[in-house]
Amino acid sequence: MAFFESEIVQDEAKRLFTDYQQLMQLGGEYGKFDREGKKLFIDRMEELMDRYRVFMKRFELSDDFQAKLTVEQLRTQLSQFGMTPEQMFEQMHRTLDRMKAELEKQG
């Protein structure tokens, strides 16, 4: 079975995409959240990033041509911004860490 024909892969891709879109919509209101709302948003973003990292690792480990092509396309796109997928995840986590630190200052 091809990588992208897997029901598990398709379901997780849909869930990741939907969850990401919902969080981005919510993120537009982040400044209006109370402390607990901000903590919850950051936690959800961290969970999503962890899920996305696992999802991408599946692509990297797959022998499927389409999966490998997808990873290469992502690497090519990110290289245009001077970064690798690993750096992208590090940057996202640094941003979330800054958001947490800011929240602690407001304490």
PDB file of N, CA and C in Angstrom:
ATOM      1  N   MET A   1       0.844  -1.181   0.000  1.00  0.00           N
ATOM      2  CA  MET A   1       0.000   0.000   0.000  1.00  0.00           C
ATOM      3  C   MET A   1       0.887   1.241   0.000  1.00  0.00           C
ATOM      4  N   ALA A   2       0.537   2.195  -0.814  1.00  0.00           N
ATOM      5  CA  ALA A   2       1.280   3.447  -0.865  1.00  0.00           C
ATOM      6  C   ALA A   2       1.055   4.234   0.423  1.00  0.00           C
ATOM      7  N   PHE A   3       2.049   4.992   0.804  1.00  0.00           N
ATOM      8  CA  PHE A   3       2.039   5.753   2.049  1.00  0.00           C
ATOM      9  C   PHE A   3       0.784   6.610   2.176  1.00  0.00           C
ATOM     10  N   PHE A   4       0.459   7.330   1.115  1.00  0.00           N
ATOM     11  CA  PHE A   4      -0.671   8.259   1.173  1.00  0.00           C
ATOM     12  C   PHE A   4      -2.024   7.563   1.058  1.00  0.00           C
ATOM     13  N   GLU A   5      -2.030   6.287   0.740  1.00  0.00           N
ATOM     14  CA  GLU A   5      -3.280   5.541   0.685  1.00  0.00           C
ATOM     15  C   GLU A   5      -3.662   4.986   2.048  1.00  0.00           C
ATOM     16  N   SER A   6      -2.747   5.037   2.985  1.00  0.00           N
ATOM     17  CA  SER A   6      -3.001   4.555   4.340  1.00  0.00           C
ATOM     18  C   SER A   6      -4.073   5.418   5.002  1.00  0.00           C
ATOM     19  N   GLU A   7      -5.083   4.757   5.538  1.00  0.00           N
ATOM     20  CA  GLU A   7      -6.161   5.473   6.209  1.00  0.00           C
ATOM     21  C   GLU A   7      -5.635   6.217   7.437  1.00  0.00           C
ATOM     22  N   ILE A   8      -4.681   5.616   8.121  1.00  0.00           N
ATOM     23  CA  ILE A   8      -4.094   6.241   9.313  1.00  0.00           C
ATOM     24  C   ILE A   8      -3.389   7.538   8.924  1.00  0.00           C
ATOM     25  N   VAL A   9      -2.615   7.501   7.854  1.00  0.00           N
ATOM     26  CA  VAL A   9      -1.899   8.694   7.388  1.00  0.00           C
ATOM     27  C   VAL A   9      -2.892   9.769   6.964  1.00  0.00           C
ATOM     28  N   GLN A  10      -3.904   9.385   6.208  1.00  0.00           N
ATOM     29  CA  GLN A  10      -4.899  10.357   5.757  1.00  0.00           C
ATOM     30  C   GLN A  10      -5.648  10.981   6.930  1.00  0.00           C
ATOM     31  N   ASP A  11      -6.040  10.141   7.894  1.00  0.00           N
ATOM     32  CA  ASP A  11      -6.773  10.660   9.055  1.00  0.00           C
ATOM     33  C   ASP A  11      -5.919  11.635   9.862  1.00  0.00           C
ATOM     34  N   GLU A  12      -4.669  11.260  10.107  1.00  0.00           N
ATOM     35  CA  GLU A  12      -3.809  12.135  10.898  1.00  0.00           C
ATOM     36  C   GLU A  12      -3.517  13.428  10.148  1.00  0.00           C
ATOM     37  N   ALA A  13      -3.335  13.360   8.840  1.00  0.00           N
ATOM     38  CA  ALA A  13      -3.106  14.573   8.045  1.00  0.00           C
ATOM     39  C   ALA A  13      -4.308  15.504   8.157  1.00  0.00           C
ATOM     40  N   LYS A  14      -5.501  14.962   8.042  1.00  0.00           N
ATOM     41  CA  LYS A  14      -6.720  15.780   8.152  1.00  0.00           C
ATOM     42  C   LYS A  14      -6.823  16.400   9.541  1.00  0.00           C
ATOM     43  N   ARG A  15      -6.571  15.587  10.576  1.00  0.00           N
ATOM     44  CA  ARG A  15      -6.662  16.085  11.958  1.00  0.00           C
ATOM     45  C   ARG A  15      -5.631  17.183  12.211  1.00  0.00           C
ATOM     46  N   LEU A  16      -4.400  16.965  11.735  1.00  0.00           N
ATOM     47  CA  LEU A  16      -3.366  17.983  11.914  1.00  0.00           C
ATOM     48  C   LEU A  16      -3.755  19.286  11.225  1.00  0.00           C
ATOM     49  N   PHE A  17      -4.227  19.180   9.999  1.00  0.00           N
ATOM     50  CA  PHE A  17      -4.608  20.359   9.230  1.00  0.00           C
ATOM     51  C   PHE A  17      -5.758  21.101   9.913  1.00  0.00           C
ATOM     52  N   THR A  18      -6.782  20.375  10.314  1.00  0.00           N
ATOM     53  CA  THR A  18      -7.940  20.980  10.971  1.00  0.00           C
ATOM     54  C   THR A  18      -7.545  21.611  12.304  1.00  0.00           C
ATOM     55  N   ASP A  19      -6.784  20.881  13.116  1.00  0.00           N
ATOM     56  CA  ASP A  19      -6.362  21.404  14.415  1.00  0.00           C
ATOM     57  C   ASP A  19      -5.501  22.655  14.240  1.00  0.00           C
ATOM     58  N   TYR A  20      -4.608  22.630  13.242  1.00  0.00           N
ATOM     59  CA  TYR A  20      -3.751  23.781  12.985  1.00  0.00           C
ATOM     60  C   TYR A  20      -4.598  24.998  12.597  1.00  0.00           C
ATOM     61  N   GLN A  21      -5.526  24.803  11.680  1.00  0.00           N
ATOM     62  CA  GLN A  21      -6.376  25.921  11.250  1.00  0.00           C
ATOM     63  C   GLN A  21      -7.156  26.500  12.423  1.00  0.00           C
ATOM     64  N   GLN A  22      -7.713  25.639  13.264  1.00  0.00           N
ATOM     65  CA  GLN A  22      -8.481  26.114  14.409  1.00  0.00           C
ATOM     66  C   GLN A  22      -7.604  26.897  15.382  1.00  0.00           C
ATOM     67  N   LEU A  23      -6.390  26.385  15.627  1.00  0.00           N
ATOM     68  CA  LEU A  23      -5.492  27.091  16.531  1.00  0.00           C
ATOM     69  C   LEU A  23      -5.058  28.438  15.957  1.00  0.00           C
ATOM     70  N   MET A  24      -4.847  28.496  14.653  1.00  0.00           N
ATOM     71  CA  MET A  24      -4.448  29.764  14.034  1.00  0.00           C
ATOM     72  C   MET A  24      -5.578  30.786  14.132  1.00  0.00           C
ATOM     73  N   GLN A  25      -6.815  30.331  13.971  1.00  0.00           N
ATOM     74  CA  GLN A  25      -7.954  31.239  14.127  1.00  0.00           C
ATOM     75  C   GLN A  25      -8.028  31.751  15.566  1.00  0.00           C
ATOM     76  N   LEU A  26      -7.865  30.839  16.510  1.00  0.00           N
ATOM     77  CA  LEU A  26      -7.871  31.226  17.919  1.00  0.00           C
ATOM     78  C   LEU A  26      -6.707  32.156  18.237  1.00  0.00           C
ATOM     79  N   GLY A  27      -5.562  31.893  17.622  1.00  0.00           N
ATOM     80  CA  GLY A  27      -4.366  32.683  17.884  1.00  0.00           C
ATOM     81  C   GLY A  27      -4.546  34.153  17.584  1.00  0.00           C
ATOM     82  N   GLY A  28      -5.426  34.464  16.666  1.00  0.00           N
ATOM     83  CA  GLY A  28      -5.712  35.862  16.356  1.00  0.00           C
ATOM     84  C   GLY A  28      -6.315  36.602  17.533  1.00  0.00           C
ATOM     85  N   GLU A  29      -6.882  35.857  18.460  1.00  0.00           N
ATOM     86  CA  GLU A  29      -7.505  36.444  19.653  1.00  0.00           C
ATOM     87  C   GLU A  29      -6.626  36.292  20.895  1.00  0.00           C
ATOM     88  N   TYR A  30      -5.407  35.790  20.706  1.00  0.00           N
ATOM     89  CA  TYR A  30      -4.527  35.467  21.841  1.00  0.00           C
ATOM     90  C   TYR A  30      -4.395  36.623  22.832  1.00  0.00           C
ATOM     91  N   GLY A  31      -4.249  37.819  22.342  1.00  0.00           N
ATOM     92  CA  GLY A  31      -4.087  38.988  23.213  1.00  0.00           C
ATOM     93  C   GLY A  31      -5.275  39.236  24.134  1.00  0.00           C
ATOM     94  N   LYS A  32      -6.427  38.722  23.774  1.00  0.00           N
ATOM     95  CA  LYS A  32      -7.641  38.909  24.579  1.00  0.00           C
ATOM     96  C   LYS A  32      -7.839  37.792  25.603  1.00  0.00           C
ATOM     97  N   PHE A  33      -7.033  36.730  25.504  1.00  0.00           N
ATOM     98  CA  PHE A  33      -7.187  35.596  26.418  1.00  0.00           C
ATOM     99  C   PHE A  33      -6.748  35.985  27.822  1.00  0.00           C
ATOM    100  N   ASP A  34      -7.396  35.354  28.825  1.00  0.00           N
ATOM    101  CA  ASP A  34      -6.896  35.500  30.181  1.00  0.00           C
ATOM    102  C   ASP A  34      -5.689  34.565  30.342  1.00  0.00           C
ATOM    103  N   ARG A  35      -5.066  34.603  31.496  1.00  0.00           N
ATOM    104  CA  ARG A  35      -3.849  33.812  31.746  1.00  0.00           C
ATOM    105  C   ARG A  35      -4.056  32.333  31.455  1.00  0.00           C
ATOM    106  N   GLU A  36      -5.133  31.767  31.943  1.00  0.00           N
ATOM    107  CA  GLU A  36      -5.390  30.331  31.735  1.00  0.00           C
ATOM    108  C   GLU A  36      -5.640  30.018  30.259  1.00  0.00           C
ATOM    109  N   GLY A  37      -6.322  30.908  29.588  1.00  0.00           N
ATOM    110  CA  GLY A  37      -6.564  30.724  28.158  1.00  0.00           C
ATOM    111  C   GLY A  37      -5.267  30.730  27.369  1.00  0.00           C
ATOM    112  N   LYS A  38      -4.354  31.623  27.747  1.00  0.00           N
ATOM    113  CA  LYS A  38      -3.050  31.681  27.081  1.00  0.00           C
ATOM    114  C   LYS A  38      -2.255  30.407  27.343  1.00  0.00           C
ATOM    115  N   LYS A  39      -2.289  29.935  28.594  1.00  0.00           N
ATOM    116  CA  LYS A  39      -1.572  28.691  28.922  1.00  0.00           C
ATOM    117  C   LYS A  39      -2.134  27.527  28.110  1.00  0.00           C
ATOM    118  N   LEU A  40      -3.437  27.459  28.022  1.00  0.00           N
ATOM    119  CA  LEU A  40      -4.087  26.386  27.270  1.00  0.00           C
ATOM    120  C   LEU A  40      -3.719  26.459  25.782  1.00  0.00           C
ATOM    121  N   PHE A  41      -3.708  27.652  25.225  1.00  0.00           N
ATOM    122  CA  PHE A  41      -3.343  27.829  23.823  1.00  0.00           C
ATOM    123  C   PHE A  41      -1.908  27.348  23.581  1.00  0.00           C
ATOM    124  N   ILE A  42      -0.990  27.759  24.433  1.00  0.00           N
ATOM    125  CA  ILE A  42       0.416  27.347  24.296  1.00  0.00           C
ATOM    126  C   ILE A  42       0.538  25.829  24.403  1.00  0.00           C
ATOM    127  N   ASP A  43      -0.158  25.233  25.364  1.00  0.00           N
ATOM    128  CA  ASP A  43      -0.125  23.768  25.518  1.00  0.00           C
ATOM    129  C   ASP A  43      -0.626  23.073  24.254  1.00  0.00           C
ATOM    130  N   ARG A  44      -1.710  23.571  23.698  1.00  0.00           N
ATOM    131  CA  ARG A  44      -2.275  22.967  22.476  1.00  0.00           C
ATOM    132  C   ARG A  44      -1.318  23.106  21.298  1.00  0.00           C
ATOM    133  N   MET A  45      -0.653  24.260  21.206  1.00  0.00           N
ATOM    134  CA  MET A  45       0.322  24.455  20.139  1.00  0.00           C
ATOM    135  C   MET A  45       1.501  23.495  20.298  1.00  0.00           C
ATOM    136  N   GLU A  46       1.952  23.300  21.521  1.00  0.00           N
ATOM    137  CA  GLU A  46       3.057  22.360  21.758  1.00  0.00           C
ATOM    138  C   GLU A  46       2.654  20.940  21.378  1.00  0.00           C
ATOM    139  N   GLU A  47       1.448  20.556  21.753  1.00  0.00           N
ATOM    140  CA  GLU A  47       0.951  19.226  21.390  1.00  0.00           C
ATOM    141  C   GLU A  47       0.891  19.068  19.869  1.00  0.00           C
ATOM    142  N   LEU A  48       0.389  20.099  19.196  1.00  0.00           N
ATOM    143  CA  LEU A  48       0.286  20.049  17.741  1.00  0.00           C
ATOM    144  C   LEU A  48       1.674  19.934  17.101  1.00  0.00           C
ATOM    145  N   MET A  49       2.634  20.700  17.596  1.00  0.00           N
ATOM    146  CA  MET A  49       3.993  20.643  17.046  1.00  0.00           C
ATOM    147  C   MET A  49       4.600  19.255  17.246  1.00  0.00           C
ATOM    148  N   ASP A  50       4.350  18.656  18.408  1.00  0.00           N
ATOM    149  CA  ASP A  50       4.857  17.305  18.661  1.00  0.00           C
ATOM    150  C   ASP A  50       4.210  16.296  17.717  1.00  0.00           C
ATOM    151  N   ARG A  51       2.913  16.418  17.507  1.00  0.00           N
ATOM    152  CA  ARG A  51       2.217  15.521  16.575  1.00  0.00           C
ATOM    153  C   ARG A  51       2.741  15.696  15.157  1.00  0.00           C
ATOM    154  N   TYR A  52       2.980  16.949  14.780  1.00  0.00           N
ATOM    155  CA  TYR A  52       3.473  17.233  13.433  1.00  0.00           C
ATOM    156  C   TYR A  52       4.888  16.670  13.243  1.00  0.00           C
ATOM    157  N   ARG A  53       5.710  16.789  14.273  1.00  0.00           N
ATOM    158  CA  ARG A  53       7.075  16.258  14.204  1.00  0.00           C
ATOM    159  C   ARG A  53       7.043  14.739  14.004  1.00  0.00           C
ATOM    160  N   VAL A  54       6.181  14.044  14.739  1.00  0.00           N
ATOM    161  CA  VAL A  54       6.039  12.584  14.590  1.00  0.00           C
ATOM    162  C   VAL A  54       5.535  12.254  13.187  1.00  0.00           C
ATOM    163  N   PHE A  55       4.557  13.012  12.724  1.00  0.00           N
ATOM    164  CA  PHE A  55       3.996  12.786  11.394  1.00  0.00           C
ATOM    165  C   PHE A  55       5.078  12.917  10.328  1.00  0.00           C
ATOM    166  N   MET A  56       5.884  13.961  10.427  1.00  0.00           N
ATOM    167  CA  MET A  56       6.955  14.159   9.447  1.00  0.00           C
ATOM    168  C   MET A  56       8.022  13.080   9.557  1.00  0.00           C
ATOM    169  N   LYS A  57       8.279  12.589  10.758  1.00  0.00           N
ATOM    170  CA  LYS A  57       9.261  11.518  10.940  1.00  0.00           C
ATOM    171  C   LYS A  57       8.792  10.265  10.213  1.00  0.00           C
ATOM    172  N   ARG A  58       7.486  10.015  10.213  1.00  0.00           N
ATOM    173  CA  ARG A  58       6.946   8.871   9.466  1.00  0.00           C
ATOM    174  C   ARG A  58       7.264   9.006   7.985  1.00  0.00           C
ATOM    175  N   PHE A  59       7.148  10.211   7.466  1.00  0.00           N
ATOM    176  CA  PHE A  59       7.482  10.466   6.064  1.00  0.00           C
ATOM    177  C   PHE A  59       8.954  10.150   5.816  1.00  0.00           C
ATOM    178  N   GLU A  60       9.807  10.655   6.698  1.00  0.00           N
ATOM    179  CA  GLU A  60      11.243  10.476   6.538  1.00  0.00           C
ATOM    180  C   GLU A  60      11.652   9.010   6.583  1.00  0.00           C
ATOM    181  N   LEU A  61      10.988   8.230   7.423  1.00  0.00           N
ATOM    182  CA  LEU A  61      11.354   6.825   7.597  1.00  0.00           C
ATOM    183  C   LEU A  61      10.725   5.905   6.562  1.00  0.00           C
ATOM    184  N   SER A  62       9.746   6.412   5.855  1.00  0.00           N
ATOM    185  CA  SER A  62       9.050   5.596   4.867  1.00  0.00           C
ATOM    186  C   SER A  62       9.929   5.308   3.654  1.00  0.00           C
ATOM    187  N   ASP A  63       9.708   4.143   3.050  1.00  0.00           N
ATOM    188  CA  ASP A  63      10.386   3.793   1.798  1.00  0.00           C
ATOM    189  C   ASP A  63       9.574   4.249   0.585  1.00  0.00           C
ATOM    190  N   ASP A  64       8.377   4.757   0.832  1.00  0.00           N
ATOM    191  CA  ASP A  64       7.487   5.169  -0.243  1.00  0.00           C
ATOM    192  C   ASP A  64       8.048   6.385  -0.986  1.00  0.00           C
ATOM    193  N   PHE A  65       8.027   6.305  -2.306  1.00  0.00           N
ATOM    194  CA  PHE A  65       8.569   7.375  -3.151  1.00  0.00           C
ATOM    195  C   PHE A  65       7.861   8.706  -2.885  1.00  0.00           C
ATOM    196  N   GLN A  66       6.528   8.675  -2.819  1.00  0.00           N
ATOM    197  CA  GLN A  66       5.758   9.909  -2.612  1.00  0.00           C
ATOM    198  C   GLN A  66       6.087  10.535  -1.257  1.00  0.00           C
ATOM    199  N   ALA A  67       6.259   9.716  -0.243  1.00  0.00           N
ATOM    200  CA  ALA A  67       6.601  10.232   1.084  1.00  0.00           C
ATOM    201  C   ALA A  67       7.969  10.908   1.042  1.00  0.00           C
ATOM    202  N   LYS A  68       8.923  10.261   0.399  1.00  0.00           N
ATOM    203  CA  LYS A  68      10.271  10.841   0.291  1.00  0.00           C
ATOM    204  C   LYS A  68      10.238  12.145  -0.515  1.00  0.00           C
ATOM    205  N   LEU A  69       9.433  12.161  -1.570  1.00  0.00           N
ATOM    206  CA  LEU A  69       9.293  13.360  -2.386  1.00  0.00           C
ATOM    207  C   LEU A  69       8.704  14.506  -1.557  1.00  0.00           C
ATOM    208  N   THR A  70       7.730  14.197  -0.738  1.00  0.00           N
ATOM    209  CA  THR A  70       7.111  15.200   0.122  1.00  0.00           C
ATOM    210  C   THR A  70       8.138  15.804   1.075  1.00  0.00           C
ATOM    211  N   VAL A  71       8.965  14.963   1.675  1.00  0.00           N
ATOM    212  CA  VAL A  71      10.004  15.447   2.586  1.00  0.00           C
ATOM    213  C   VAL A  71      10.981  16.344   1.829  1.00  0.00           C
ATOM    214  N   GLU A  72      11.364  15.939   0.636  1.00  0.00           N
ATOM    215  CA  GLU A  72      12.288  16.753  -0.159  1.00  0.00           C
ATOM    216  C   GLU A  72      11.671  18.093  -0.551  1.00  0.00           C
ATOM    217  N   GLN A  73      10.378  18.091  -0.871  1.00  0.00           N
ATOM    218  CA  GLN A  73       9.701  19.343  -1.206  1.00  0.00           C
ATOM    219  C   GLN A  73       9.685  20.286  -0.007  1.00  0.00           C
ATOM    220  N   LEU A  74       9.417  19.736   1.170  1.00  0.00           N
ATOM    221  CA  LEU A  74       9.421  20.549   2.382  1.00  0.00           C
ATOM    222  C   LEU A  74      10.819  21.118   2.619  1.00  0.00           C
ATOM    223  N   ARG A  75      11.826  20.280   2.486  1.00  0.00           N
ATOM    224  CA  ARG A  75      13.211  20.744   2.677  1.00  0.00           C
ATOM    225  C   ARG A  75      13.551  21.859   1.681  1.00  0.00           C
ATOM    226  N   THR A  76      13.132  21.692   0.433  1.00  0.00           N
ATOM    227  CA  THR A  76      13.403  22.699  -0.600  1.00  0.00           C
ATOM    228  C   THR A  76      12.704  24.013  -0.266  1.00  0.00           C
ATOM    229  N   GLN A  77      11.427  23.922   0.121  1.00  0.00           N
ATOM    230  CA  GLN A  77      10.681  25.135   0.458  1.00  0.00           C
ATOM    231  C   GLN A  77      11.312  25.857   1.642  1.00  0.00           C
ATOM    232  N   LEU A  78      11.671  25.102   2.674  1.00  0.00           N
ATOM    233  CA  LEU A  78      12.264  25.730   3.857  1.00  0.00           C
ATOM    234  C   LEU A  78      13.651  26.289   3.565  1.00  0.00           C
ATOM    235  N   SER A  79      14.382  25.635   2.671  1.00  0.00           N
ATOM    236  CA  SER A  79      15.729  26.114   2.351  1.00  0.00           C
ATOM    237  C   SER A  79      15.678  27.500   1.702  1.00  0.00           C
ATOM    238  N   GLN A  80      14.565  27.819   1.065  1.00  0.00           N
ATOM    239  CA  GLN A  80      14.400  29.148   0.485  1.00  0.00           C
ATOM    240  C   GLN A  80      14.367  30.223   1.568  1.00  0.00           C
ATOM    241  N   PHE A  81      14.031  29.804   2.787  1.00  0.00           N
ATOM    242  CA  PHE A  81      14.031  30.716   3.932  1.00  0.00           C
ATOM    243  C   PHE A  81      15.269  30.502   4.789  1.00  0.00           C
ATOM    244  N   GLY A  82      16.200  29.674   4.279  1.00  0.00           N
ATOM    245  CA  GLY A  82      17.452  29.440   4.983  1.00  0.00           C
ATOM    246  C   GLY A  82      17.321  28.548   6.201  1.00  0.00           C
ATOM    247  N   MET A  83      16.352  27.619   6.165  1.00  0.00           N
ATOM    248  CA  MET A  83      16.209  26.740   7.324  1.00  0.00           C
ATOM    249  C   MET A  83      15.883  25.315   6.906  1.00  0.00           C
ATOM    250  N   THR A  84      16.097  24.418   7.848  1.00  0.00           N
ATOM    251  CA  THR A  84      15.781  23.000   7.672  1.00  0.00           C
ATOM    252  C   THR A  84      14.507  22.700   8.455  1.00  0.00           C
ATOM    253  N   PRO A  85      13.879  21.535   8.230  1.00  0.00           N
ATOM    254  CA  PRO A  85      12.709  21.182   9.049  1.00  0.00           C
ATOM    255  C   PRO A  85      13.033  21.174  10.545  1.00  0.00           C
ATOM    256  N   GLU A  86      14.221  20.697  10.883  1.00  0.00           N
ATOM    257  CA  GLU A  86      14.615  20.665  12.295  1.00  0.00           C
ATOM    258  C   GLU A  86      14.675  22.082  12.868  1.00  0.00           C
ATOM    259  N   GLN A  87      15.233  23.007  12.089  1.00  0.00           N
ATOM    260  CA  GLN A  87      15.297  24.398  12.541  1.00  0.00           C
ATOM    261  C   GLN A  87      13.906  25.013  12.651  1.00  0.00           C
ATOM    262  N   MET A  88      13.011  24.618  11.759  1.00  0.00           N
ATOM    263  CA  MET A  88      11.638  25.108  11.810  1.00  0.00           C
ATOM    264  C   MET A  88      10.992  24.704  13.140  1.00  0.00           C
ATOM    265  N   PHE A  89      11.153  23.422  13.519  1.00  0.00           N
ATOM    266  CA  PHE A  89      10.578  22.959  14.784  1.00  0.00           C
ATOM    267  C   PHE A  89      11.235  23.662  15.971  1.00  0.00           C
ATOM    268  N   GLU A  90      12.550  23.842  15.910  1.00  0.00           N
ATOM    269  CA  GLU A  90      13.243  24.543  16.990  1.00  0.00           C
ATOM    270  C   GLU A  90      12.721  25.967  17.123  1.00  0.00           C
ATOM    271  N   GLN A  91      12.524  26.639  15.996  1.00  0.00           N
ATOM    272  CA  GLN A  91      12.018  28.008  16.003  1.00  0.00           C
ATOM    273  C   GLN A  91      10.616  28.073  16.604  1.00  0.00           C
ATOM    274  N   MET A  92       9.780  27.130  16.233  1.00  0.00           N
ATOM    275  CA  MET A  92       8.421  27.100  16.778  1.00  0.00           C
ATOM    276  C   MET A  92       8.454  26.908  18.290  1.00  0.00           C
ATOM    277  N   HIS A  93       9.309  26.005  18.748  1.00  0.00           N
ATOM    278  CA  HIS A  93       9.391  25.762  20.192  1.00  0.00           C
ATOM    279  C   HIS A  93       9.996  26.956  20.931  1.00  0.00           C
ATOM    280  N   ARG A  94      10.962  27.630  20.313  1.00  0.00           N
ATOM    281  CA  ARG A  94      11.517  28.840  20.938  1.00  0.00           C
ATOM    282  C   ARG A  94      10.433  29.917  21.068  1.00  0.00           C
ATOM    283  N   THR A  95       9.612  30.044  20.041  1.00  0.00           N
ATOM    284  CA  THR A  95       8.521  31.024  20.087  1.00  0.00           C
ATOM    285  C   THR A  95       7.566  30.691  21.227  1.00  0.00           C
ATOM    286  N   LEU A  96       7.204  29.419  21.345  1.00  0.00           N
ATOM    287  CA  LEU A  96       6.301  29.012  22.425  1.00  0.00           C
ATOM    288  C   LEU A  96       6.965  29.201  23.786  1.00  0.00           C
ATOM    289  N   ASP A  97       8.262  28.949  23.886  1.00  0.00           N
ATOM    290  CA  ASP A  97       8.975  29.174  25.147  1.00  0.00           C
ATOM    291  C   ASP A  97       8.963  30.658  25.519  1.00  0.00           C
ATOM    292  N   ARG A  98       9.126  31.540  24.518  1.00  0.00           N
ATOM    293  CA  ARG A  98       9.060  32.985  24.778  1.00  0.00           C
ATOM    294  C   ARG A  98       7.658  33.379  25.257  1.00  0.00           C
ATOM    295  N   MET A  99       6.654  32.793  24.641  1.00  0.00           N
ATOM    296  CA  MET A  99       5.274  33.085  25.041  1.00  0.00           C
ATOM    297  C   MET A  99       5.051  32.655  26.481  1.00  0.00           C
ATOM    298  N   LYS A 100       5.605  31.491  26.866  1.00  0.00           N
ATOM    299  CA  LYS A 100       5.486  31.006  28.244  1.00  0.00           C
ATOM    300  C   LYS A 100       6.206  31.941  29.214  1.00  0.00           C
ATOM    301  N   ALA A 101       7.416  32.363  28.841  1.00  0.00           N
ATOM    302  CA  ALA A 101       8.195  33.257  29.695  1.00  0.00           C
ATOM    303  C   ALA A 101       7.451  34.578  29.889  1.00  0.00           C
ATOM    304  N   GLU A 102       6.862  35.092  28.827  1.00  0.00           N
ATOM    305  CA  GLU A 102       6.094  36.331  28.915  1.00  0.00           C
ATOM    306  C   GLU A 102       4.916  36.169  29.864  1.00  0.00           C
ATOM    307  N   LEU A 103       4.285  35.026  29.780  1.00  0.00           N
ATOM    308  CA  LEU A 103       3.141  34.722  30.637  1.00  0.00           C
ATOM    309  C   LEU A 103       3.573  34.653  32.106  1.00  0.00           C
ATOM    310  N   GLU A 104       4.753  34.082  32.360  1.00  0.00           N
ATOM    311  CA  GLU A 104       5.267  33.984  33.727  1.00  0.00           C
ATOM    312  C   GLU A 104       5.576  35.362  34.296  1.00  0.00           C
ATOM    313  N   LYS A 105       6.080  36.273  33.443  1.00  0.00           N
ATOM    314  CA  LYS A 105       6.374  37.637  33.889  1.00  0.00           C
ATOM    315  C   LYS A 105       5.108  38.348  34.348  1.00  0.00           C
ATOM    316  N   GLN A 106       4.019  38.054  33.629  1.00  0.00           N
ATOM    317  CA  GLN A 106       2.741  38.695  33.959  1.00  0.00           C
ATOM    318  C   GLN A 106       2.162  38.119  35.241  1.00  0.00           C
ATOM    319  N   GLY A 107       2.651  36.925  35.593  1.00  0.00           N
ATOM    320  CA  GLY A 107       2.333  36.136  36.723  1.00  0.00           C
ATOM    321  C   GLY A 107       1.323  36.427  37.672  1.00  0.00           C
TER     322      GLY A 107
END
